[in-house]
Short mmCIF file of C-alpha atoms in Angstrom, two decimals:
data_model
loop_
_atom_site.label_atom_id
_atom_site.label_comp_id
_atom_site.label_asym_id
_atom_site.label_seq_id
_atom_site.Cartn_x
_atom_site.Cartn_y
_atom_site.Cartn_z
CA UNK U 352 48.21 27.67 3.93
CA UNK U 353 45.48 30.20 3.07
CA UNK U 354 43.00 30.40 5.91
CA UNK U 355 39.41 31.54 5.50
CA UNK U 356 36.35 31.91 7.67
CA UNK U 357 32.69 31.46 6.75
CA UNK U 358 30.39 33.34 9.09
CA UNK U 359 26.74 32.40 9.45
CA UNK U 360 23.49 34.31 9.62
CA UNK U 361 21.56 34.85 12.84
CA UNK U 362 20.63 38.50 13.35
CA UNK U 363 21.80 39.96 16.61
CA UNK U 364 23.51 36.66 17.53
CA UNK U 365 26.04 37.70 14.88
CA UNK U 366 27.88 39.65 17.56
CA UNK U 367 29.28 36.21 18.50
CA UNK U 368 31.36 36.26 15.30
CA UNK U 369 33.60 38.93 16.82
CA UNK U 370 34.64 36.68 19.71
CA UNK U 371 34.96 33.79 17.28
CA UNK U 372 37.34 35.66 14.97
CA UNK U 373 39.43 36.97 17.84
CA UNK U 374 39.84 33.55 19.46
CA UNK U 375 40.52 31.41 16.37
CA UNK U 376 43.25 33.81 15.28
CA UNK U 377 44.75 34.03 18.75
CA UNK U 378 44.58 30.34 19.61
CA UNK U 379 45.69 29.01 16.22
CA UNK U 380 48.23 31.76 15.67
CA UNK U 381 47.10 32.35 12.11
CA UNK U 382 46.05 35.16 9.77
CA UNK U 383 42.70 34.96 8.02
CA UNK U 384 43.00 35.94 4.36
CA UNK U 385 39.46 35.30 3.14
CA UNK U 386 36.11 35.93 4.77
CA UNK U 387 32.66 35.03 3.52
CA UNK U 388 29.42 35.77 5.27
CA UNK U 389 25.70 35.60 5.13
CA UNK U 390 23.43 38.19 6.78
CA UNK U 391 24.88 38.90 10.25
CA UNK U 392 27.92 36.98 9.06
CA UNK U 393 28.15 39.33 6.07
CA UNK U 394 28.18 42.31 8.43
CA UNK U 395 30.90 40.79 10.63
CA UNK U 396 33.04 39.62 7.72
CA UNK U 397 32.75 43.03 6.00
CA UNK U 398 33.77 44.88 9.17
CA UNK U 399 36.69 42.54 9.75
CA UNK U 400 37.86 42.65 6.12
CA UNK U 401 38.01 46.44 6.24
CA UNK U 402 39.75 46.60 9.59
CA UNK U 403 41.03 43.27 10.97
CA UNK U 404 40.92 44.30 14.61
CA UNK U 405 38.16 42.57 16.61
CA UNK U 406 38.44 44.92 19.57
CA UNK U 407 38.08 48.05 17.42
CA UNK U 408 35.12 46.50 15.57
CA UNK U 409 33.45 45.62 18.83
CA UNK U 410 33.75 49.17 20.19
CA UNK U 411 32.52 50.75 16.95
CA UNK U 412 29.63 48.33 16.58
CA UNK U 413 28.45 48.66 20.18
CA UNK U 414 28.51 52.44 20.03
CA UNK U 415 26.51 52.51 16.77
CA UNK U 416 23.97 50.05 18.16
CA UNK U 417 23.56 52.13 21.33
CA UNK U 418 23.06 55.29 19.24
CA UNK U 419 20.16 53.62 17.40
CA UNK U 420 18.77 51.90 20.49
CA UNK U 421 15.33 53.59 20.43
CA UNK U 422 14.72 52.82 16.78
CA UNK U 423 15.89 49.24 17.22
CA UNK U 424 13.48 48.80 20.13
CA UNK U 425 10.61 50.01 17.91
CA UNK U 426 11.66 47.62 15.16
CA UNK U 427 11.84 44.76 17.66
CA UNK U 428 8.27 45.48 18.81
CA UNK U 429 6.98 45.67 15.25
CA UNK U 430 8.56 42.34 14.26
CA UNK U 431 7.25 40.53 17.33
CA UNK U 432 3.69 41.80 17.15
CA UNK U 433 2.19 38.47 16.04
CA UNK U 434 -1.06 38.78 14.08
CA UNK U 435 -0.49 42.46 13.25
CA UNK U 436 2.86 41.74 11.64
CA UNK U 437 1.41 38.67 9.92
CA UNK U 438 -1.30 40.83 8.31
CA UNK U 439 1.40 43.18 7.01
CA UNK U 440 3.07 40.16 5.42
CA UNK U 441 -0.01 39.59 3.28
CA UNK U 442 -0.49 43.19 2.24
CA UNK U 443 3.15 44.08 1.55
CA UNK U 444 6.37 42.38 0.43
CA UNK U 445 7.78 42.84 3.93
CA UNK U 446 6.82 44.03 7.41
CA UNK U 447 9.36 46.87 7.53
CA UNK U 448 11.31 48.94 5.04
CA UNK U 449 14.74 48.36 6.54
CA UNK U 450 15.60 52.07 6.98
CA UNK U 451 17.11 51.49 10.39
CA UNK U 452 19.60 48.91 9.12
CA UNK U 453 20.45 51.23 6.23
CA UNK U 454 21.32 54.02 8.71
CA UNK U 455 23.43 51.70 10.85
CA UNK U 456 25.31 50.32 7.87
CA UNK U 457 25.82 53.82 6.48
CA UNK U 458 27.55 54.77 9.72
CA UNK U 459 29.65 51.61 9.65
CA UNK U 460 30.62 51.43 5.98
CA UNK U 461 30.03 54.82 4.39
CA UNK U 462 31.01 54.58 0.71
CA UNK U 463 33.59 51.82 1.15
CA UNK U 464 33.81 49.25 -1.62
CA UNK U 465 35.07 45.67 -1.78
CA UNK U 466 38.33 46.98 -3.23
CA UNK U 467 38.96 48.90 0.02
CA UNK U 468 39.14 45.70 2.10
CA UNK U 469 42.41 44.37 3.52
CA UNK U 470 41.14 40.76 3.30
CA UNK U 471 39.32 39.07 0.45
CA UNK U 472 35.59 39.39 1.08
CA UNK U 473 32.61 37.44 -0.26
CA UNK U 474 28.98 38.12 0.65
CA UNK U 475 25.99 35.99 -0.27
CA UNK U 476 22.45 37.09 -0.96
CA UNK U 477 19.39 35.60 -2.69
CA UNK U 478 17.54 36.82 -5.78
CA UNK U 479 13.75 36.55 -5.50
CA UNK U 480 13.13 36.48 -9.26
CA UNK U 481 16.10 34.32 -10.29
CA UNK U 482 15.48 32.08 -7.28
CA UNK U 483 19.16 31.48 -6.66
CA UNK U 484 22.06 32.47 -4.50
CA UNK U 485 23.91 35.64 -5.54
CA UNK U 486 27.60 35.85 -4.66
CA UNK U 487 29.01 39.34 -4.33
CA UNK U 488 32.69 40.27 -4.43
CA UNK U 489 32.56 43.80 -5.80
CA UNK U 490 30.68 47.06 -5.52
CA UNK U 491 29.68 49.09 -2.48
CA UNK U 492 29.85 47.11 0.74
CA UNK U 493 26.74 48.74 2.16
CA UNK U 494 24.66 47.39 -0.77
CA UNK U 495 25.97 43.86 -0.37
CA UNK U 496 25.48 43.80 3.41
CA UNK U 497 22.01 45.38 3.12
CA UNK U 498 20.96 42.70 0.63
CA UNK U 499 22.54 39.89 2.58
CA UNK U 500 20.86 40.82 5.86
CA UNK U 501 17.45 41.48 4.36
CA UNK U 502 15.44 38.89 6.27
CA UNK U 503 12.56 37.62 4.04
CA UNK U 504 9.15 38.62 5.33
CA UNK U 505 10.61 41.02 7.87
CA UNK U 506 11.92 43.52 5.31
CA UNK U 507 10.93 44.41 1.78
CA UNK U 508 13.45 43.05 -0.78
CA UNK U 509 16.48 45.23 -1.43
CA UNK U 510 16.92 46.30 -5.05
CA UNK U 511 20.36 46.26 -6.62
CA UNK U 512 21.74 45.13 -9.95
CA UNK U 513 18.28 44.71 -11.46
CA UNK U 514 17.33 42.21 -8.79
CA UNK U 515 15.17 42.07 -5.68
CA UNK U 516 17.54 40.64 -3.11
CA UNK U 517 16.99 38.91 0.20
CA UNK U 518 19.00 37.51 3.08
CA UNK U 519 21.84 35.18 2.10
CA UNK U 520 20.55 32.77 4.72
CA UNK U 521 17.63 31.87 2.44
CA UNK U 522 19.87 29.26 0.79
CA UNK U 523 23.30 29.58 2.34
CA UNK U 524 23.51 30.29 6.05
CA UNK U 525 27.22 29.54 6.39
CA UNK U 526 28.95 30.05 3.00
CA UNK U 527 31.77 27.53 3.34
CA UNK U 528 31.91 26.51 -0.35
CA UNK U 529 32.06 30.17 -1.39
CA UNK U 530 35.03 30.67 0.92
CA UNK U 531 36.83 27.84 -0.88
CA UNK U 532 35.85 29.25 -4.28
CA UNK U 533 37.60 32.48 -3.29
CA UNK U 534 40.77 30.54 -2.60
CA UNK U 535 40.72 29.41 1.03
CA UNK U 536 42.63 26.16 1.59
CA UNK U 537 41.47 25.78 5.17
CA UNK U 538 38.02 26.99 6.18
CA UNK U 539 36.76 27.74 9.69
CA UNK U 540 32.95 27.83 9.80
CA UNK U 541 30.88 29.48 12.48
CA UNK U 542 27.18 28.65 12.74
CA UNK U 543 25.28 30.83 15.19
CA UNK U 544 21.80 29.50 14.41
CA UNK U 545 21.53 25.85 15.49
CA UNK U 546 18.05 24.41 14.97
CA UNK U 547 15.97 22.99 17.81
CA UNK U 548 13.22 20.42 17.42
CA UNK U 549 9.74 21.12 18.73
CA UNK U 550 6.42 19.33 18.68
CA UNK U 551 3.69 21.92 19.05
CA UNK U 552 2.87 25.01 17.04
CA UNK U 553 0.86 28.07 17.96
CA UNK U 554 -0.52 28.65 14.43
CA UNK U 555 0.05 27.91 10.77
CA UNK U 556 2.77 30.51 10.43
CA UNK U 557 4.65 29.03 13.37
CA UNK U 558 4.32 25.54 11.84
CA UNK U 559 5.40 26.71 8.40
CA UNK U 560 8.39 28.59 9.86
CA UNK U 561 9.45 25.51 11.81
CA UNK U 562 9.33 23.25 8.74
CA UNK U 563 11.35 25.81 6.83
CA UNK U 564 13.84 26.05 9.63
CA UNK U 565 14.42 22.29 9.38
CA UNK U 566 15.25 22.73 5.66
CA UNK U 567 17.70 25.52 6.38
CA UNK U 568 19.26 23.30 9.03
CA UNK U 569 19.81 20.50 6.50
CA UNK U 570 21.35 22.90 3.97
CA UNK U 571 23.64 24.27 6.68
CA UNK U 572 24.67 20.77 7.77
CA UNK U 573 25.99 20.15 4.24
CA UNK U 574 28.04 23.35 4.36
CA UNK U 575 29.35 22.65 7.85
CA UNK U 576 30.53 19.19 6.75
CA UNK U 577 32.53 20.87 3.98
CA UNK U 578 34.45 23.02 6.47
CA UNK U 579 37.80 21.98 7.90
CA UNK U 580 36.79 23.12 11.36
CA UNK U 581 33.18 23.86 12.21
CA UNK U 582 31.83 25.60 15.30
CA UNK U 583 28.28 26.03 16.49
CA UNK U 584 27.39 28.66 19.05
CA UNK U 585 24.03 28.19 20.70
CA UNK U 586 22.19 31.12 22.24
CA UNK U 587 18.44 30.85 22.05
CA UNK U 588 16.81 34.12 21.18
CA UNK U 589 14.98 35.71 18.25
CA UNK U 590 17.26 37.21 15.61
CA UNK U 591 15.76 40.63 16.35
CA UNK U 592 16.33 40.62 20.14
CA UNK U 593 18.51 43.71 19.84
CA UNK U 594 18.31 44.34 23.59
CA UNK U 595 20.37 41.20 24.24
CA UNK U 596 23.51 42.43 22.50
CA UNK U 597 25.64 42.49 25.68
CA UNK U 598 24.40 39.12 26.94
CA UNK U 599 25.10 37.42 23.62
CA UNK U 600 28.56 38.93 23.37
CA UNK U 601 29.45 37.83 26.90
CA UNK U 602 28.12 34.30 26.32
CA UNK U 603 30.06 34.00 23.07
CA UNK U 604 33.24 35.30 24.67
CA UNK U 605 32.91 32.63 27.32
CA UNK U 606 32.10 29.94 24.75
CA UNK U 607 34.97 30.64 22.34
CA UNK U 608 37.34 31.62 25.12
CA UNK U 609 36.91 28.24 26.79
CA UNK U 610 38.05 24.87 25.52
CA UNK U 611 35.73 24.99 22.52
CA UNK U 612 38.51 26.33 20.31
CA UNK E 541 20.70 1.15 -8.96
CA UNK E 542 17.46 2.39 -7.44
CA UNK E 543 14.75 4.82 -8.43
CA UNK E 544 14.66 7.68 -5.91
CA UNK E 545 11.36 9.51 -6.20
CA UNK E 546 9.69 12.35 -4.36
CA UNK E 547 7.78 15.43 -5.35
CA UNK E 548 4.83 17.61 -4.51
CA UNK E 549 1.32 17.44 -5.92
CA UNK E 550 2.34 19.03 -9.21
CA UNK E 551 4.61 16.07 -10.00
CA UNK E 552 1.87 13.40 -9.80
CA UNK E 553 1.52 12.87 -13.56
CA UNK E 554 5.23 13.23 -14.30
CA UNK E 555 6.15 10.60 -11.70
CA UNK E 556 3.34 8.30 -12.86
CA UNK E 557 4.84 8.44 -16.35
CA UNK E 558 8.24 7.48 -14.96
CA UNK E 559 6.97 4.44 -13.06
CA UNK E 560 4.88 3.44 -16.10
CA UNK E 561 8.01 3.26 -18.23
CA UNK E 562 9.52 0.67 -15.89
CA UNK E 563 6.33 -1.39 -15.46
CA UNK E 564 5.51 -1.35 -19.17
CA UNK E 565 8.99 -2.58 -20.06
CA UNK E 566 9.03 -5.17 -17.25
CA UNK E 567 12.08 -3.55 -15.69
CA UNK E 568 12.25 -4.51 -12.05
CA UNK E 569 13.75 -1.53 -10.24
CA UNK E 570 13.56 -0.87 -6.53
CA UNK E 571 11.71 2.35 -5.71
CA UNK E 572 12.52 4.48 -2.70
CA UNK E 573 9.91 7.16 -2.38
CA UNK E 574 8.51 10.08 -0.47
CA UNK E 575 5.55 12.42 -1.02
CA UNK E 576 3.11 11.77 -3.85
CA UNK E 577 5.48 9.20 -5.38
CA UNK E 578 4.86 6.98 -2.36
CA UNK E 579 1.18 6.77 -3.26
CA UNK E 580 2.19 5.81 -6.80
CA UNK E 581 4.61 3.23 -5.45
CA UNK E 582 1.85 1.73 -3.26
CA UNK E 583 -0.52 1.60 -6.24
CA UNK E 584 2.18 -0.11 -8.31
CA UNK E 585 2.60 -2.71 -5.58
CA UNK E 586 -1.13 -3.39 -5.45
CA UNK E 587 -2.06 -3.22 -9.15
CA UNK E 588 1.24 -3.94 -10.93
CA UNK E 589 1.37 -3.00 -14.62
CA UNK E 590 -2.08 -1.45 -14.58
CA UNK E 591 -1.53 0.76 -11.57
CA UNK E 592 -2.13 4.02 -13.40
CA UNK E 593 -5.80 3.35 -14.26
CA UNK E 594 -6.60 2.69 -10.59
CA UNK E 595 -4.50 5.63 -9.45
CA UNK E 596 -6.28 7.92 -11.92
CA UNK E 597 -9.65 6.80 -10.57
CA UNK E 598 -8.36 7.64 -7.07
CA UNK E 599 -7.21 11.19 -7.91
CA UNK E 600 -10.19 11.91 -10.17
CA UNK E 601 -12.70 11.03 -7.48
CA UNK E 602 -14.50 14.27 -6.62
CA UNK E 603 -14.69 13.21 -2.96
CA UNK E 604 -10.93 12.86 -2.72
CA UNK E 605 -9.60 16.06 -1.07
CA UNK E 606 -6.50 16.03 -3.26
CA UNK E 607 -8.78 16.33 -6.29
CA UNK E 608 -9.47 19.90 -5.14
CA UNK E 609 -5.77 20.74 -5.38
CA UNK E 610 -5.51 19.23 -8.83
CA UNK E 611 -8.70 20.86 -10.15
CA UNK E 612 -7.72 24.28 -8.82
CA UNK E 613 -4.55 23.87 -10.91
CA UNK E 614 -1.50 24.41 -8.81
CA UNK E 615 -0.81 26.24 -5.59
CA UNK E 616 -0.95 29.63 -7.32
CA UNK E 617 -4.71 30.05 -7.06
CA UNK E 618 -4.72 28.76 -3.51
CA UNK E 619 -1.95 30.96 -2.17
CA UNK E 620 -3.18 34.10 -3.88
CA UNK E 621 -6.33 34.23 -1.78
CA UNK E 622 -6.00 36.75 1.04
CA UNK E 623 -8.49 34.86 3.18
CA UNK E 624 -6.67 31.55 2.70
CA UNK E 625 -3.37 33.11 3.69
CA UNK E 626 -4.83 34.83 6.73
CA UNK E 627 -6.54 31.68 8.01
CA UNK E 628 -3.44 29.60 7.36
CA UNK E 629 -1.13 31.87 9.27
CA UNK E 630 -3.27 32.74 12.22
CA UNK E 631 -5.12 29.54 12.96
CA UNK E 632 -5.51 26.58 10.63
CA UNK E 633 -2.00 25.36 9.61
CA UNK E 634 -3.53 24.05 6.38
CA UNK E 635 -5.23 25.28 3.23
CA UNK E 636 -7.45 22.19 3.02
CA UNK E 637 -9.18 20.15 5.66
CA UNK E 638 -6.70 17.49 6.84
CA UNK E 639 -9.40 15.61 8.71
CA UNK E 640 -11.37 15.15 5.47
CA UNK E 641 -8.27 13.70 3.86
CA UNK E 642 -7.75 11.32 6.79
CA UNK E 643 -11.35 10.08 6.68
CA UNK E 644 -11.26 9.62 2.91
CA UNK E 645 -8.03 7.61 2.98
CA UNK E 646 -9.11 5.48 5.97
CA UNK E 647 -12.37 4.68 4.15
CA UNK E 648 -10.46 3.63 1.04
CA UNK E 649 -7.59 1.64 2.54
CA UNK E 650 -9.00 0.45 5.86
CA UNK E 651 -6.66 -1.51 8.10
CA UNK E 652 -4.47 -3.22 5.51
CA UNK E 653 -0.78 -2.98 6.19
CA UNK E 654 2.32 -2.35 4.14
CA UNK E 655 3.49 -5.95 4.63
CA UNK E 656 0.23 -7.14 2.98
CA UNK E 657 1.22 -5.56 -0.33
CA UNK E 658 5.03 -5.44 -0.27
CA UNK E 659 7.05 -5.70 2.94
CA UNK E 660 10.17 -4.41 1.15
CA UNK E 661 8.67 -1.15 -0.02
CA UNK E 662 10.83 1.74 1.17
CA UNK E 663 8.76 4.81 1.91
CA UNK E 664 10.43 7.69 3.68
CA UNK E 665 8.95 10.24 6.05
CA UNK E 666 10.24 12.82 8.49
CA UNK E 667 9.45 13.11 12.16
CA UNK E 668 9.03 16.76 13.08
CA UNK E 669 9.41 16.12 16.82
CA UNK E 670 12.62 14.15 16.51
CA UNK E 671 14.08 15.84 13.44
CA UNK E 672 14.78 12.49 11.75
CA UNK E 673 14.16 10.78 8.40
CA UNK E 674 12.98 7.17 8.57
CA UNK E 675 11.33 4.41 6.52
CA UNK E 676 7.89 3.14 7.49
CA UNK E 677 8.05 -0.35 8.89
CA UNK E 678 6.06 -3.12 7.16
CA UNK E 679 3.61 -3.31 10.06
CA UNK E 680 2.29 0.20 9.40
CA UNK E 681 -1.22 0.73 8.08
CA UNK E 682 -1.24 1.80 4.42
CA UNK E 683 -3.82 4.47 5.26
CA UNK E 684 -1.49 6.09 7.82
CA UNK E 685 1.37 5.97 5.33
CA UNK E 686 -0.67 7.59 2.55
CA UNK E 687 -2.03 10.32 4.84
CA UNK E 688 1.52 11.12 5.96
CA UNK E 689 2.88 11.14 2.43
CA UNK E 690 0.13 13.54 1.33
CA UNK E 691 0.58 15.86 4.35
CA UNK E 692 2.37 18.41 2.22
CA UNK E 693 2.76 21.89 3.73
CA UNK E 694 0.91 24.25 3.31
CA UNK E 695 -1.94 22.18 1.80
CA UNK E 696 -2.40 19.77 4.73
CA UNK E 697 -1.24 19.65 8.34
CA UNK E 698 1.22 16.98 9.55
CA UNK E 699 -0.17 13.53 10.40
CA UNK E 700 0.05 12.50 14.03
CA UNK E 701 0.69 8.84 14.92
CA UNK E 702 1.32 7.99 18.60
CA UNK E 703 2.27 11.59 19.37
CA UNK E 704 4.78 11.74 16.56
CA UNK E 705 4.14 14.50 13.99
CA UNK E 706 4.90 13.18 10.53
CA UNK E 707 5.34 14.73 7.11
CA UNK E 708 6.76 13.26 3.91
CA UNK E 709 10.48 13.90 3.46
CA UNK E 710 9.55 15.75 0.28
CA UNK E 711 8.24 18.62 2.41
CA UNK E 712 11.85 19.25 3.39
CA UNK E 713 13.84 17.96 0.48
CA UNK E 714 11.73 16.99 -2.57
CA UNK E 715 13.33 13.52 -2.70
CA UNK E 716 14.10 10.80 -0.12
CA UNK E 717 17.11 11.88 1.92
CA UNK E 718 18.57 8.79 3.57
CA UNK E 719 19.51 6.55 0.64
CA UNK E 720 21.23 9.30 -1.37
CA UNK E 721 23.18 10.70 1.54
CA UNK E 722 24.11 7.32 3.06
CA UNK E 723 24.97 5.12 0.05
CA UNK E 724 27.76 5.50 -2.48
CA UNK E 725 25.74 3.86 -5.26
CA UNK E 726 24.51 5.99 -8.17
CA UNK E 727 20.74 6.15 -8.51
CA UNK E 728 18.12 7.45 -10.91
CA UNK E 729 16.55 10.64 -9.57
CA UNK E 730 13.64 12.25 -11.42
CA UNK E 731 13.23 15.93 -10.53
CA UNK E 732 10.15 17.74 -11.79
CA UNK E 733 11.79 21.15 -11.79
CA UNK E 734 10.88 23.96 -14.13
CA UNK E 735 12.98 26.94 -15.15
CA UNK E 736 14.07 28.81 -12.06
CA UNK E 737 13.04 32.37 -12.94
CA UNK E 738 9.68 33.52 -11.66
CA UNK E 739 7.90 36.86 -11.44
CA UNK E 740 8.24 38.73 -8.15
CA UNK E 741 5.70 37.31 -5.64
CA UNK E 742 2.93 39.74 -4.68
CA UNK E 743 3.39 39.80 -0.90
CA UNK E 744 5.70 38.82 1.94
CA UNK E 745 3.99 35.53 2.66
CA UNK E 746 4.20 34.45 -0.97
CA UNK E 747 7.89 35.39 -0.90
CA UNK E 748 8.31 33.10 2.12
CA UNK E 749 6.35 30.29 0.43
CA UNK E 750 8.50 30.66 -2.67
CA UNK E 751 11.78 30.68 -0.68
CA UNK E 752 10.53 27.57 1.06
CA UNK E 753 9.94 25.79 -2.25
CA UNK E 754 13.35 26.85 -3.57
CA UNK E 755 15.05 25.50 -0.42
CA UNK E 756 13.32 22.13 -0.85
CA UNK E 757 14.52 21.91 -4.43
CA UNK E 758 17.98 23.29 -3.75
CA UNK E 759 18.52 20.65 -1.08
CA UNK E 760 17.46 17.89 -3.50
CA UNK E 761 19.82 19.24 -6.18
CA UNK E 762 22.70 19.39 -3.71
CA UNK E 763 22.36 15.82 -2.44
CA UNK E 764 21.58 14.23 -5.82
CA UNK E 765 24.17 15.95 -8.01
CA UNK E 766 26.32 12.83 -8.53
CA UNK E 767 23.38 10.67 -9.64
CA UNK E 768 21.48 10.10 -12.91
CA UNK E 769 19.02 12.99 -13.02
CA UNK E 770 15.87 13.20 -15.14
CA UNK E 771 14.36 16.68 -15.52
CA UNK E 772 11.59 17.81 -17.88
CA UNK E 773 12.78 19.00 -21.28
CA UNK E 774 9.49 20.79 -21.88
CA UNK E 775 7.82 21.67 -18.63
CA UNK E 776 4.08 21.22 -19.31
CA UNK E 777 1.79 24.24 -19.07
CA UNK E 778 -0.53 22.27 -16.84
CA UNK E 779 1.32 19.65 -14.78
CA UNK E 780 -1.94 17.84 -14.01
CA UNK E 781 -2.39 16.44 -17.50
CA UNK E 782 -1.23 13.49 -19.58
CA UNK E 783 1.34 15.71 -21.28
CA UNK E 784 3.24 15.70 -17.95
CA UNK E 785 2.83 11.91 -17.83
CA UNK E 786 4.40 11.49 -21.27
CA UNK E 787 7.12 14.04 -20.46
CA UNK E 788 8.08 11.77 -17.55
CA UNK E 789 7.79 8.60 -19.60
CA UNK E 790 9.86 9.91 -22.51
CA UNK E 791 12.52 11.51 -20.33
CA UNK E 792 13.18 8.39 -18.32
CA UNK E 793 13.17 6.29 -21.49
CA UNK E 794 15.97 8.45 -22.90
CA UNK E 795 17.91 8.45 -19.64
CA UNK E 796 17.56 4.69 -19.26
CA UNK E 797 18.86 4.28 -22.81
CA UNK E 798 21.90 6.43 -22.04
CA UNK E 799 22.63 4.61 -18.79
CA UNK E 800 22.51 1.24 -20.53
CA UNK E 801 24.51 2.27 -23.61
#
């Protein structure tokens, strides 16, 4: 049996994928051969494909995140500044330029390519002009992960291959079907962005974002149904709450370490 | 076999052409609708074969708030205005005045109920507070149903009935969701989709609006893929004209011929 894992988008909540990978492998006594990911899931699946050792990845990732702590705090403030950030959305194609993520990914991936991975890797992104999902299985990993984690509105689109690319989560939060396309016979799916209902909205942007979130939720439900085993980790926080890295990791370790797997 | 119809404002004429094909040829087909198609379906129930003349009078009325959308020719002009975008995001939750729409529809349809025209009409909406799709029950006022079905984001705000915030399903998924995902029967599904490629949107908010539209359409494509699909062969330059009507009429005529061959 060829086992694969499809890892979902969710910003900083993506740290939960590390516990997820460690526990499903340990508890099911299996090897994962194929990994697909979107956004934060792309980052986790790329790291794991290059070096399938969850503990090593965790240490490396935490140390890089701590090194960039001040810049991440600035980014967090900029993205949560309400009206000011909304005005930027109208005057530019994104609130920020994504330099900080580029620096982090450069430290993590350097010039590694898909052909350097020990596991088969697939990363999804979204083309603004072609208005469709882009599936990446070759080239420099940093480019694919940058494109895949390029949250629309928050960052200006990332240009590669003659396209302006955005976060894979635009259309495919948890790329289960892609994992099968790459050859997985049994797919574990991990969704780290469950959607909550709400009934009041602070402004039009909040309302619009909520409606859109419902759509993403429906698209993700379809993918999750196509998985052989689907998990949903719930930790309510904004995707850019970088200061909650430790809390999220601990909560996920408890969640996946319990009877949930 | 049923006719599963949805769509935004730009599909009004196309969908009218499709229903006209069935009424003109005395083909009795059950319609399940959401969005603007629900208004067409209600008009068909009231006026039968000659529904389109009455419907055209309704949308051409200068006092009808949806006439503003049609006369401004598509969402492009509306969403390119800086002031519109700023007001939408920071306060209003709508590009047009939802209250004006409510008053206009109440004045036109009064207190008559769905059961007065056709108790079996299946019109789908989505409850934002409960995160559920549902059909309006026959005891509902037609005016409330029409206001809900026209409450298309970002043009109008959701319609509130007894503390439940309602939008047409088409805001999330372009076409009615329940029938297609719950039944194994094959249906006819008209989709007024144009070629996917589009120039790069000018700012972050327009990127978000575009991603939102693509999600709505992508979801409809995913759930309807095993059905009989009608799409425009020649997408009209202006969708608010009779050329869109005839595109719908001729397309469904061809598809109906193929199905019955």
